[in-house]
Amino acid sequence: MDTDRIRNVANRIRTYHDQGHQLCVVLSAMGHTTDGLVAMATELNPHPARREMDMLLSTGEQVSIALMAMTLEAMQVPAISFTGGQVGIVTDGNFSEARIEKINVDVIQKNMQAGKVCIVAGFQGIDT
């Protein structure tokens, strides 16, 4: 993890926020986080279930969104992080290759209208 890179992205977000833009930022896992998780999983189980791999890999995004929200708050920019499920990203049930079927934008819109930057985890959703 590189805190300087996080601050750099946060500064770019702050610039847009300070210009009056309502923002919803989607983040992925940092750097080689995903590669490290895949390597660890396949060392422990050469053929892990696709569902469990999705569960594992989604953790990288959760780290990114929480750290970004914390960084923005430290910069006096109101921010809130969300997992895909928390903002109602609904996908099909095709693990490892899911497609988005719909997004409930109510939570995002409510928080953006309150002046917060919404930080959403990429690679995440929930199925019915």
Tab-separated table of C-alpha atoms in Angstrom:
chain	number	residue	atom	x	y	z
A	1	MET	CA	0.000	0.000	0.000
A	2	ASP	CA	1.217	3.411	-0.881
A	3	THR	CA	-0.323	6.206	1.166
A	4	ASP	CA	1.154	8.850	-1.154
A	5	ARG	CA	-0.806	7.402	-4.069
A	6	ILE	CA	-3.996	7.390	-2.003
A	7	ARG	CA	-3.454	11.036	-1.071
A	8	ASN	CA	-2.771	11.911	-4.716
A	9	VAL	CA	-6.103	10.441	-5.820
A	10	ALA	CA	-7.863	12.066	-2.854
A	11	ASN	CA	-6.433	15.450	-3.864
A	12	ARG	CA	-7.852	15.016	-7.363
A	13	ILE	CA	-11.244	14.115	-5.907
A	14	ARG	CA	-11.085	17.111	-3.552
A	15	THR	CA	-10.437	19.434	-6.504
A	16	TYR	CA	-13.656	18.320	-8.201
A	17	HIS	CA	-15.603	18.412	-4.933
A	18	ASP	CA	-14.379	21.946	-4.222
A	19	GLN	CA	-15.591	22.977	-7.699
A	20	GLY	CA	-19.095	21.959	-6.645
A	21	HIS	CA	-19.351	18.615	-8.413
A	22	GLN	CA	-21.367	15.776	-6.892
A	23	LEU	CA	-19.125	12.728	-7.001
A	24	CYS	CA	-19.474	8.991	-6.953
A	25	VAL	CA	-16.069	7.339	-7.280
A	26	VAL	CA	-15.678	3.618	-7.990
A	27	LEU	CA	-12.441	2.071	-6.761
A	28	SER	CA	-10.685	-1.191	-7.388
A	29	ALA	CA	-8.165	-3.004	-5.224
A	30	MET	CA	-4.773	-1.344	-4.894
A	31	GLY	CA	-1.690	-2.394	-6.803
A	32	HIS	CA	-1.047	-6.108	-6.776
A	33	THR	CA	-3.526	-6.906	-3.998
A	34	THR	CA	-5.617	-9.145	-6.238
A	35	ASP	CA	-2.570	-11.031	-7.533
A	36	GLY	CA	-1.423	-11.710	-3.969
A	37	LEU	CA	-4.850	-12.961	-2.925
A	38	VAL	CA	-5.113	-15.264	-5.959
A	39	ALA	CA	-1.662	-16.689	-5.271
A	40	MET	CA	-2.463	-17.337	-1.631
A	41	ALA	CA	-5.811	-18.955	-2.449
A	42	THR	CA	-4.413	-21.278	-5.093
A	43	GLU	CA	-1.540	-22.282	-2.820
A	44	LEU	CA	-4.087	-23.355	-0.207
A	45	ASN	CA	-6.546	-24.868	-2.693
A	46	PRO	CA	-5.489	-25.359	-6.334
A	47	HIS	CA	-9.159	-25.346	-7.429
A	48	PRO	CA	-11.091	-22.963	-5.164
A	49	ALA	CA	-14.816	-22.505	-5.705
A	50	ARG	CA	-15.625	-19.467	-7.854
A	51	ARG	CA	-17.981	-18.125	-5.194
A	52	GLU	CA	-15.233	-18.215	-2.559
A	53	MET	CA	-12.770	-16.546	-4.929
A	54	ASP	CA	-15.264	-13.723	-5.483
A	55	MET	CA	-15.702	-13.421	-1.721
A	56	LEU	CA	-11.932	-13.239	-1.228
A	57	LEU	CA	-11.189	-10.866	-4.083
A	58	SER	CA	-13.872	-8.397	-3.033
A	59	THR	CA	-11.883	-7.647	0.125
A	60	GLY	CA	-9.282	-5.681	-1.838
A	61	GLU	CA	-11.921	-3.192	-2.941
A	62	GLN	CA	-13.213	-2.807	0.601
A	63	VAL	CA	-9.753	-1.839	1.815
A	64	SER	CA	-9.456	0.761	-0.965
A	65	ILE	CA	-12.831	2.412	-0.358
A	66	ALA	CA	-12.411	2.649	3.404
A	67	LEU	CA	-8.923	4.150	3.141
A	68	MET	CA	-10.071	6.659	0.522
A	69	ALA	CA	-13.057	7.769	2.616
A	70	MET	CA	-10.779	8.181	5.648
A	71	THR	CA	-8.272	10.192	3.620
A	72	LEU	CA	-10.947	12.515	2.231
A	73	GLU	CA	-12.422	13.065	5.694
A	74	ALA	CA	-8.933	14.006	6.943
A	75	MET	CA	-8.859	16.592	4.123
A	76	GLN	CA	-12.184	18.033	5.321
A	77	VAL	CA	-14.069	16.494	2.386
A	78	PRO	CA	-17.185	14.659	3.567
A	79	ALA	CA	-17.077	11.114	2.207
A	80	ILE	CA	-18.699	7.757	2.754
A	81	SER	CA	-17.719	4.303	1.489
A	82	PHE	CA	-20.092	1.623	0.241
A	83	THR	CA	-19.832	-1.979	-0.823
A	84	GLY	CA	-21.647	-2.953	-3.996
A	85	GLY	CA	-24.430	-4.551	-1.967
A	86	GLN	CA	-24.905	-1.454	0.189
A	87	VAL	CA	-25.696	0.655	-2.869
A	88	GLY	CA	-27.920	-1.959	-4.443
A	89	ILE	CA	-25.776	-3.210	-7.297
A	90	VAL	CA	-27.705	-6.314	-8.322
A	91	THR	CA	-25.986	-8.872	-10.530
A	92	ASP	CA	-26.806	-12.217	-12.033
A	93	GLY	CA	-25.571	-15.249	-10.087
A	94	ASN	CA	-22.697	-16.068	-12.426
A	95	PHE	CA	-19.741	-16.093	-10.019
A	96	SER	CA	-16.467	-14.755	-11.419
A	97	GLU	CA	-18.273	-13.423	-14.510
A	98	ALA	CA	-21.348	-11.683	-13.087
A	99	ARG	CA	-23.097	-8.950	-15.019
A	100	ILE	CA	-24.906	-5.996	-13.482
A	101	GLU	CA	-28.671	-6.234	-13.854
A	102	LYS	CA	-29.626	-3.043	-12.038
A	103	ILE	CA	-28.360	-0.399	-9.636
A	104	ASN	CA	-30.520	1.265	-7.007
A	105	VAL	CA	-29.178	4.821	-7.094
A	106	ASP	CA	-31.249	6.127	-4.149
A	107	VAL	CA	-28.509	5.715	-1.517
A	108	ILE	CA	-25.884	7.302	-3.734
A	109	GLN	CA	-28.117	10.240	-4.716
A	110	LYS	CA	-29.169	10.890	-1.119
A	111	ASN	CA	-25.556	11.062	0.059
A	112	MET	CA	-24.352	13.143	-2.887
A	113	GLN	CA	-27.193	15.628	-2.315
A	114	ALA	CA	-25.995	15.860	1.294
A	115	GLY	CA	-22.597	16.971	-0.049
A	116	LYS	CA	-20.741	13.711	0.485
A	117	VAL	CA	-18.388	12.058	-1.956
A	118	CYS	CA	-19.597	8.479	-2.423
A	119	ILE	CA	-16.823	5.915	-2.683
A	120	VAL	CA	-18.118	2.620	-4.113
A	121	ALA	CA	-16.305	-0.694	-4.330
A	122	GLY	CA	-15.879	-1.994	-7.851
A	123	PHE	CA	-16.093	-5.733	-8.578
A	124	GLN	CA	-18.975	-6.132	-6.140
A	125	GLY	CA	-22.670	-6.771	-6.298
A	126	ILE	CA	-25.356	-8.987	-4.878
A	127	ASP	CA	-27.591	-11.450	-6.648
A	128	THR	CA	-31.220	-12.071	-5.888
